[in-house]
mmCIF file of C-alpha atoms in Angstrom:
data_model
loop_
_atom_site.group_PDB
_atom_site.id
_atom_site.type_symbol
_atom_site.label_atom_id
_atom_site.label_comp_id
_atom_site.label_asym_id
_atom_site.label_seq_id
_atom_site.Cartn_x
_atom_site.Cartn_y
_atom_site.Cartn_z
ATOM 1 C CA UNK A 1 121.728 143.812 12.685
ATOM 2 C CA UNK A 2 121.326 143.541 16.071
ATOM 3 C CA UNK A 3 122.439 146.715 16.767
ATOM 4 C CA UNK A 4 119.343 149.211 18.636
ATOM 5 C CA UNK A 5 119.015 152.874 18.581
ATOM 6 C CA UNK A 6 119.036 154.495 20.966
ATOM 7 C CA UNK A 7 115.505 155.055 22.448
ATOM 8 C CA UNK A 8 115.223 151.146 21.696
ATOM 9 C CA UNK A 9 118.674 150.610 24.137
ATOM 10 C CA UNK A 10 117.502 152.486 26.788
ATOM 11 C CA UNK A 11 113.999 151.200 26.970
ATOM 12 C CA UNK A 12 115.773 147.377 26.776
ATOM 13 C CA UNK A 13 117.884 148.448 29.838
ATOM 14 C CA UNK A 14 115.056 149.316 32.088
ATOM 15 C CA UNK A 15 113.142 146.260 31.462
ATOM 16 C CA UNK A 16 116.171 144.192 32.308
ATOM 17 C CA UNK A 17 117.318 146.175 34.947
ATOM 18 C CA UNK A 18 114.026 146.121 36.579
ATOM 19 C CA UNK A 19 113.799 142.297 36.290
ATOM 20 C CA UNK A 20 117.265 140.880 37.076
ATOM 21 C CA UNK A 21 118.448 139.695 40.060
ATOM 22 C CA UNK A 22 121.276 142.426 41.666
ATOM 23 C CA UNK A 23 122.906 140.269 44.059
ATOM 24 C CA UNK A 24 124.386 138.211 41.387
ATOM 25 C CA UNK A 25 127.230 140.034 39.313
ATOM 26 C CA UNK A 26 128.600 138.474 35.607
ATOM 27 C CA UNK A 27 131.565 138.989 35.187
ATOM 28 C CA UNK A 28 134.677 138.073 32.077
ATOM 29 C CA UNK A 29 138.023 138.674 30.882
ATOM 30 C CA UNK A 30 138.281 141.109 28.209
ATOM 31 C CA UNK A 31 139.325 137.871 25.234
ATOM 32 C CA UNK A 32 135.211 138.283 25.913
ATOM 33 C CA UNK A 33 135.569 141.076 23.106
ATOM 34 C CA UNK A 34 132.140 142.704 24.120
ATOM 35 C CA UNK A 35 131.022 145.978 23.149
ATOM 36 C CA UNK A 36 130.209 148.709 25.138
ATOM 37 C CA UNK A 37 126.477 148.413 24.050
ATOM 38 C CA UNK A 38 126.144 145.263 25.596
ATOM 39 C CA UNK A 39 128.606 145.728 28.553
ATOM 40 C CA UNK A 40 125.953 147.882 29.138
ATOM 41 C CA UNK A 41 122.564 146.438 28.025
ATOM 42 C CA UNK A 42 123.018 142.935 30.330
ATOM 43 C CA UNK A 43 124.998 144.278 32.549
ATOM 44 C CA UNK A 44 128.464 142.677 32.440
ATOM 45 C CA UNK A 45 131.615 143.697 34.379
ATOM 46 C CA UNK A 46 134.934 143.243 32.466
ATOM 47 C CA UNK A 47 138.347 142.730 33.845
ATOM 48 C CA UNK A 48 141.371 143.455 31.470
ATOM 49 C CA UNK A 49 144.445 141.399 30.379
ATOM 50 C CA UNK A 50 147.429 143.472 29.913
ATOM 51 C CA UNK A 51 149.038 143.923 26.746
ATOM 52 C CA UNK A 52 152.860 144.931 26.569
ATOM 53 C CA UNK A 53 154.062 146.342 23.590
ATOM 54 C CA UNK A 54 157.164 149.233 23.113
ATOM 55 C CA UNK A 55 158.729 148.423 26.594
ATOM 56 C CA UNK A 56 155.169 149.377 28.173
ATOM 57 C CA UNK A 57 152.440 147.682 29.557
ATOM 58 C CA UNK A 58 148.752 148.489 28.819
ATOM 59 C CA UNK A 59 145.032 147.483 29.633
ATOM 60 C CA UNK A 60 143.063 145.252 26.662
ATOM 61 C CA UNK A 61 140.556 148.086 25.337
ATOM 62 C CA UNK A 62 141.324 151.033 27.568
ATOM 63 C CA UNK A 63 144.986 151.980 27.290
ATOM 64 C CA UNK A 64 145.111 150.598 23.893
ATOM 65 C CA UNK A 65 143.014 149.629 21.183
ATOM 66 C CA UNK A 66 143.711 147.016 17.926
ATOM 67 C CA UNK A 67 144.131 149.243 15.558
ATOM 68 C CA UNK A 68 146.734 150.763 18.034
ATOM 69 C CA UNK A 69 148.163 147.296 17.364
ATOM 70 C CA UNK A 70 148.245 147.108 13.867
ATOM 71 C CA UNK A 71 149.398 150.780 13.099
ATOM 72 C CA UNK A 72 152.704 149.879 15.582
ATOM 73 C CA UNK A 73 153.104 146.169 13.466
ATOM 74 C CA UNK A 74 152.942 148.001 10.061
ATOM 75 C CA UNK A 75 155.666 150.560 11.388
ATOM 76 C CA UNK A 76 158.083 148.238 13.464
ATOM 77 C CA UNK A 77 157.625 145.040 12.845
ATOM 78 C CA UNK A 78 156.730 144.291 16.874
ATOM 79 C CA UNK A 79 154.148 142.245 17.772
ATOM 80 C CA UNK A 80 152.875 142.882 21.318
ATOM 81 C CA UNK A 81 152.655 139.957 24.249
ATOM 82 C CA UNK A 82 149.747 139.644 26.631
ATOM 83 C CA UNK A 83 149.700 139.165 30.009
ATOM 84 C CA UNK A 84 147.347 136.948 32.154
ATOM 85 C CA UNK A 85 145.852 138.745 34.594
ATOM 86 C CA UNK A 86 147.241 138.387 37.803
ATOM 87 C CA UNK A 87 145.661 136.798 40.879
ATOM 88 C CA UNK A 88 145.844 140.101 43.208
ATOM 89 C CA UNK A 89 144.091 141.771 39.955
ATOM 90 C CA UNK A 90 141.108 139.320 40.352
ATOM 91 C CA UNK A 91 140.938 139.112 44.072
ATOM 92 C CA UNK A 92 140.441 143.181 43.767
ATOM 93 C CA UNK A 93 137.669 142.921 41.290
ATOM 94 C CA UNK A 94 135.910 139.514 43.063
ATOM 95 C CA UNK A 95 136.025 141.614 46.475
ATOM 96 C CA UNK A 96 134.251 144.666 45.021
ATOM 97 C CA UNK A 97 131.724 142.536 44.494
ATOM 98 C CA UNK A 98 131.543 140.690 47.526
ATOM 99 C CA UNK A 99 131.787 143.603 49.816
ATOM 100 C CA UNK A 100 128.103 144.459 48.434
ATOM 101 C CA UNK A 101 127.059 141.702 49.654
ATOM 102 C CA UNK A 102 126.632 139.882 45.934
ATOM 103 C CA UNK A 103 127.760 136.763 44.435
ATOM 104 C CA UNK A 104 129.781 136.428 41.456
ATOM 105 C CA UNK A 105 129.730 133.754 38.550
ATOM 106 C CA UNK A 106 133.192 134.669 36.441
ATOM 107 C CA UNK A 107 133.984 133.481 33.159
ATOM 108 C CA UNK A 108 137.247 132.962 32.099
ATOM 109 C CA UNK A 109 139.465 132.401 28.647
ATOM 110 C CA UNK A 110 139.865 128.957 28.201
ATOM 111 C CA UNK A 111 142.652 127.281 30.213
ATOM 112 C CA UNK A 112 143.844 125.544 27.251
ATOM 113 C CA UNK A 113 145.118 128.390 25.886
ATOM 114 C CA UNK A 114 145.738 130.774 29.118
ATOM 115 C CA UNK A 115 146.511 131.047 32.579
ATOM 116 C CA UNK A 116 143.691 133.675 33.298
ATOM 117 C CA UNK A 117 141.426 130.903 34.233
ATOM 118 C CA UNK A 118 143.706 129.418 36.666
ATOM 119 C CA UNK A 119 144.532 132.835 38.426
ATOM 120 C CA UNK A 120 141.100 133.331 38.880
ATOM 121 C CA UNK A 121 140.438 130.478 40.649
ATOM 122 C CA UNK A 122 142.870 130.529 42.795
ATOM 123 C CA UNK A 123 141.996 134.225 43.836
ATOM 124 C CA UNK A 124 138.437 133.108 44.579
ATOM 125 C CA UNK A 125 139.531 130.372 46.932
ATOM 126 C CA UNK A 126 138.551 131.382 50.442
ATOM 127 C CA UNK A 127 135.727 134.097 48.733
ATOM 128 C CA UNK A 128 132.376 132.548 49.278
ATOM 129 C CA UNK A 129 130.024 133.358 46.795
ATOM 130 C CA UNK A 130 132.532 133.299 43.642
ATOM 131 C CA UNK A 131 132.390 130.852 40.838
ATOM 132 C CA UNK A 132 134.983 130.731 38.009
ATOM 133 C CA UNK A 133 133.825 129.262 34.626
ATOM 134 C CA UNK A 134 135.839 127.799 32.633
ATOM 135 C CA UNK A 135 134.650 129.149 28.908
ATOM 136 C CA UNK A 136 136.678 126.458 26.937
ATOM 137 C CA UNK A 137 136.593 129.181 24.403
ATOM 138 C CA UNK A 138 137.792 132.568 23.328
ATOM 139 C CA UNK A 139 136.415 135.849 21.632
ATOM 140 C CA UNK A 140 132.587 136.197 21.220
ATOM 141 C CA UNK A 141 132.291 132.663 22.128
ATOM 142 C CA UNK A 142 132.828 133.732 25.605
ATOM 143 C CA UNK A 143 130.256 136.795 25.201
ATOM 144 C CA UNK A 144 127.677 134.034 24.273
ATOM 145 C CA UNK A 145 128.061 132.125 27.123
ATOM 146 C CA UNK A 146 128.026 135.455 29.731
ATOM 147 C CA UNK A 147 125.061 136.343 27.881
ATOM 148 C CA UNK A 148 123.448 133.217 28.576
ATOM 149 C CA UNK A 149 124.201 133.573 31.890
ATOM 150 C CA UNK A 150 122.857 137.436 32.324
ATOM 151 C CA UNK A 151 119.615 135.773 30.691
ATOM 152 C CA UNK A 152 119.273 133.574 33.578
ATOM 153 C CA UNK A 153 120.289 135.837 36.116
ATOM 154 C CA UNK A 154 117.496 137.840 35.155
ATOM 155 C CA UNK A 155 115.234 134.995 35.087
ATOM 156 C CA UNK A 156 116.175 135.238 39.322
ATOM 157 C CA UNK A 157 118.334 132.163 39.253
ATOM 158 C CA UNK A 158 120.623 131.998 42.107
ATOM 159 C CA UNK A 159 124.484 132.527 41.611
ATOM 160 C CA UNK A 160 125.268 128.361 42.368
ATOM 161 C CA UNK A 161 122.476 127.890 39.665
ATOM 162 C CA UNK A 162 123.930 129.563 37.366
ATOM 163 C CA UNK A 163 127.223 128.611 37.644
ATOM 164 C CA UNK A 164 125.846 124.845 37.584
ATOM 165 C CA UNK A 165 124.469 124.754 33.908
ATOM 166 C CA UNK A 166 127.173 127.482 32.845
ATOM 167 C CA UNK A 167 129.850 124.369 33.298
ATOM 168 C CA UNK A 168 128.133 122.762 30.472
ATOM 169 C CA UNK A 169 127.500 125.745 28.031
ATOM 170 C CA UNK A 170 131.143 125.281 26.646
ATOM 171 C CA UNK A 171 129.592 122.100 24.497
ATOM 172 C CA UNK A 172 126.944 124.168 22.602
ATOM 173 C CA UNK A 173 129.213 127.132 21.807
ATOM 174 C CA UNK A 174 130.781 127.052 18.417
ATOM 175 C CA UNK A 175 133.689 129.398 17.996
ATOM 176 C CA UNK A 176 135.828 129.336 14.394
ATOM 177 C CA UNK A 177 137.032 131.949 12.161
ATOM 178 C CA UNK A 178 139.213 132.394 9.151
ATOM 179 C CA UNK A 179 142.473 134.335 8.726
ATOM 180 C CA UNK A 180 143.744 136.167 5.897
ATOM 181 C CA UNK A 181 147.377 136.628 6.458
ATOM 182 C CA UNK A 182 149.308 134.255 9.313
ATOM 183 C CA UNK A 183 151.893 136.331 9.929
ATOM 184 C CA UNK A 184 150.422 137.173 13.183
ATOM 185 C CA UNK A 185 149.987 134.064 14.394
ATOM 186 C CA UNK A 186 153.341 132.740 13.471
ATOM 187 C CA UNK A 187 154.960 135.368 15.243
ATOM 188 C CA UNK A 188 152.691 134.947 18.476
ATOM 189 C CA UNK A 189 153.375 131.049 18.469
ATOM 190 C CA UNK A 190 150.718 129.900 17.499
ATOM 191 C CA UNK A 191 152.175 127.941 14.687
ATOM 192 C CA UNK A 192 155.276 126.594 12.731
ATOM 193 C CA UNK A 193 157.132 129.047 10.571
ATOM 194 C CA UNK A 194 156.987 126.469 8.016
ATOM 195 C CA UNK A 195 153.112 125.950 8.168
ATOM 196 C CA UNK A 196 152.789 129.634 8.082
ATOM 197 C CA UNK A 197 155.045 129.980 4.655
ATOM 198 C CA UNK A 198 153.197 127.263 3.070
ATOM 199 C CA UNK A 199 150.178 128.411 3.583
ATOM 200 C CA UNK A 200 151.252 131.910 2.475
ATOM 201 C CA UNK A 201 152.678 130.538 -0.783
ATOM 202 C CA UNK A 202 149.115 128.356 -1.717
ATOM 203 C CA UNK A 203 147.773 131.356 -1.038
ATOM 204 C CA UNK A 204 145.843 129.050 1.855
ATOM 205 C CA UNK A 205 143.378 130.610 4.240
ATOM 206 C CA UNK A 206 142.494 128.753 7.395
ATOM 207 C CA UNK A 207 139.307 128.352 9.365
ATOM 208 C CA UNK A 208 140.647 127.479 12.724
ATOM 209 C CA UNK A 209 138.341 126.457 15.435
ATOM 210 C CA UNK A 210 138.217 125.887 19.384
ATOM 211 C CA UNK A 211 137.635 122.142 19.967
ATOM 212 C CA UNK A 212 138.288 121.026 23.690
ATOM 213 C CA UNK A 213 139.126 124.111 24.865
ATOM 214 C CA UNK A 214 141.884 124.606 21.844
ATOM 215 C CA UNK A 215 142.443 125.859 18.739
ATOM 216 C CA UNK A 216 143.155 124.187 15.796
ATOM 217 C CA UNK A 217 142.856 123.972 11.807
ATOM 218 C CA UNK A 218 139.179 122.619 11.015
ATOM 219 C CA UNK A 219 139.419 123.546 7.402
ATOM 220 C CA UNK A 220 141.027 125.100 4.449
ATOM 221 C CA UNK A 221 140.304 127.564 1.722
ATOM 222 C CA UNK A 222 141.970 129.614 -1.284
ATOM 223 C CA UNK A 223 141.270 132.545 -2.890
ATOM 224 C CA UNK A 224 139.863 136.310 -2.464
ATOM 225 C CA UNK A 225 139.600 137.004 0.960
ATOM 226 C CA UNK A 226 136.156 137.873 0.991
ATOM 227 C CA UNK A 227 135.232 135.173 -1.066
ATOM 228 C CA UNK A 228 136.418 133.057 1.621
ATOM 229 C CA UNK A 229 134.623 134.412 4.356
ATOM 230 C CA UNK A 230 131.361 133.487 2.457
ATOM 231 C CA UNK A 231 132.200 130.283 1.483
ATOM 232 C CA UNK A 232 133.330 129.530 5.469
ATOM 233 C CA UNK A 233 129.709 131.114 6.684
ATOM 234 C CA UNK A 234 127.914 129.236 4.546
ATOM 235 C CA UNK A 235 129.967 125.962 5.228
ATOM 236 C CA UNK A 236 129.556 126.568 9.045
ATOM 237 C CA UNK A 237 125.850 127.545 8.983
ATOM 238 C CA UNK A 238 125.553 124.540 6.682
ATOM 239 C CA UNK A 239 126.565 122.269 9.074
ATOM 240 C CA UNK A 240 124.452 123.164 11.973
ATOM 241 C CA UNK A 241 121.076 123.760 9.833
ATOM 242 C CA UNK A 242 119.505 121.666 11.980
ATOM 243 C CA UNK A 243 120.934 122.696 15.489
ATOM 244 C CA UNK A 244 121.483 125.659 15.978
ATOM 245 C CA UNK A 245 120.546 128.378 18.534
ATOM 246 C CA UNK A 246 118.421 130.919 16.191
ATOM 247 C CA UNK A 247 118.355 133.087 19.542
ATOM 248 C CA UNK A 248 121.501 134.635 18.187
ATOM 249 C CA UNK A 249 124.679 135.049 16.535
ATOM 250 C CA UNK A 250 128.362 136.966 16.690
ATOM 251 C CA UNK A 251 129.930 138.334 13.399
ATOM 252 C CA UNK A 252 133.302 138.964 14.859
ATOM 253 C CA UNK A 253 136.281 140.690 13.056
ATOM 254 C CA UNK A 254 139.608 141.991 13.446
ATOM 255 C CA UNK A 255 139.228 144.832 10.561
ATOM 256 C CA UNK A 256 136.419 144.433 8.291
ATOM 257 C CA UNK A 257 134.617 147.656 6.370
ATOM 258 C CA UNK A 258 131.732 148.700 7.489
ATOM 259 C CA UNK A 259 130.031 147.484 3.521
ATOM 260 C CA UNK A 260 131.390 144.284 4.441
ATOM 261 C CA UNK A 261 129.822 143.840 7.796
ATOM 262 C CA UNK A 262 126.896 144.444 5.878
ATOM 263 C CA UNK A 263 127.077 141.692 3.238
ATOM 264 C CA UNK A 264 128.048 139.097 5.752
ATOM 265 C CA UNK A 265 124.984 139.906 7.755
ATOM 266 C CA UNK A 266 122.717 140.087 5.056
ATOM 267 C CA UNK A 267 124.390 136.355 4.050
ATOM 268 C CA UNK A 268 124.113 135.084 7.302
ATOM 269 C CA UNK A 269 120.392 136.006 7.558
ATOM 270 C CA UNK A 270 119.931 134.228 4.118
ATOM 271 C CA UNK A 271 120.976 131.222 5.341
ATOM 272 C CA UNK A 272 119.372 130.638 9.108
ATOM 273 C CA UNK A 273 116.376 133.415 10.549
ATOM 274 C CA UNK A 274 118.732 134.000 13.989
ATOM 275 C CA UNK A 275 116.599 136.669 15.734
ATOM 276 C CA UNK A 276 119.760 139.062 16.266
ATOM 277 C CA UNK A 277 123.042 139.373 14.763
ATOM 278 C CA UNK A 278 125.823 140.590 16.673
ATOM 279 C CA UNK A 279 128.710 142.568 15.568
ATOM 280 C CA UNK A 280 132.019 142.165 17.411
ATOM 281 C CA UNK A 281 135.185 143.522 17.200
ATOM 282 C CA UNK A 282 138.067 141.434 18.218
ATOM 283 C CA UNK A 283 140.058 143.012 21.468
ATOM 284 C CA UNK A 284 143.564 143.085 21.600
ATOM 285 C CA UNK A 285 144.113 139.781 23.034
ATOM 286 C CA UNK A 286 142.550 137.900 20.010
ATOM 287 C CA UNK A 287 143.740 140.367 17.407
ATOM 288 C CA UNK A 288 147.520 140.516 18.418
ATOM 289 C CA UNK A 289 147.345 136.299 17.227
ATOM 290 C CA UNK A 290 145.227 136.620 14.392
ATOM 291 C CA UNK A 291 146.023 139.850 12.769
ATOM 292 C CA UNK A 292 143.812 141.908 10.492
ATOM 293 C CA UNK A 293 141.731 140.379 7.839
ATOM 294 C CA UNK A 294 140.525 137.885 10.491
ATOM 295 C CA UNK A 295 136.818 136.887 10.879
ATOM 296 C CA UNK A 296 134.347 134.515 12.467
ATOM 297 C CA UNK A 297 130.573 133.635 13.669
ATOM 298 C CA UNK A 298 130.070 132.679 16.807
ATOM 299 C CA UNK A 299 127.103 130.737 18.081
ATOM 300 C CA UNK A 300 125.294 128.345 19.896
ATOM 301 C CA UNK A 301 124.109 125.112 19.497
ATOM 302 C CA UNK A 302 120.442 123.822 20.674
#
């Protein structure tokens, strides 16, 4: 299912490291929701956003995890707020690579939903060799673009050439997900109270998608959440049966069980023959808005 054994993982990393352009560094923000295995496999460097909860500030994925957020909400009814990465953090982050004689291609969370992109661009001003790309997506939609950039780096492309190609990767990226509950998105200010109440009363489970860098409702489903997830996968992949890039697809969720992941992965493979199904977990920044039970498939088109 895209997760390889330790022996293969070591062999794969040695191949990639021997072929990669060591003068180019690919970086991103924590809402890309990359797991440690993928960070290592592709040599990706991640800078965390901040999560504010219970009067304290935490680094996304380092000092606090998604289960911590859900547990705190169940006990107190309090949701965290998230803070964009400050300009100073970006400056120090980029400078650490520039000082080593390297160039940086950085992928940020969509500029339409966060100020991280603007802060990264401001930090990069005056730094020679730092290219900041607006992913126009979130979660594993960013990860797909980051991995593609890593592949270009490993083929020997320069940071400047990677950045030129990467600017348009967002147009080929498909990011969508279905929600089990709307209370997290409602409390996080992503939808109105009336809309959330109506959806909950009618057992409507919306499919949210990224379009032009923004979140919007694509379709609405009704029924048990597992049945909804299956129908959503069938609808999404059927719509792209002729233009999907079959290199890889992410199945990313905020709280799916191993059994559910296995069943949904098998469904994906039965519809389209993706070479790799990568399993993603929504980090704190994303999970604080989508809540438990959220699941999405994210892939690129040709």
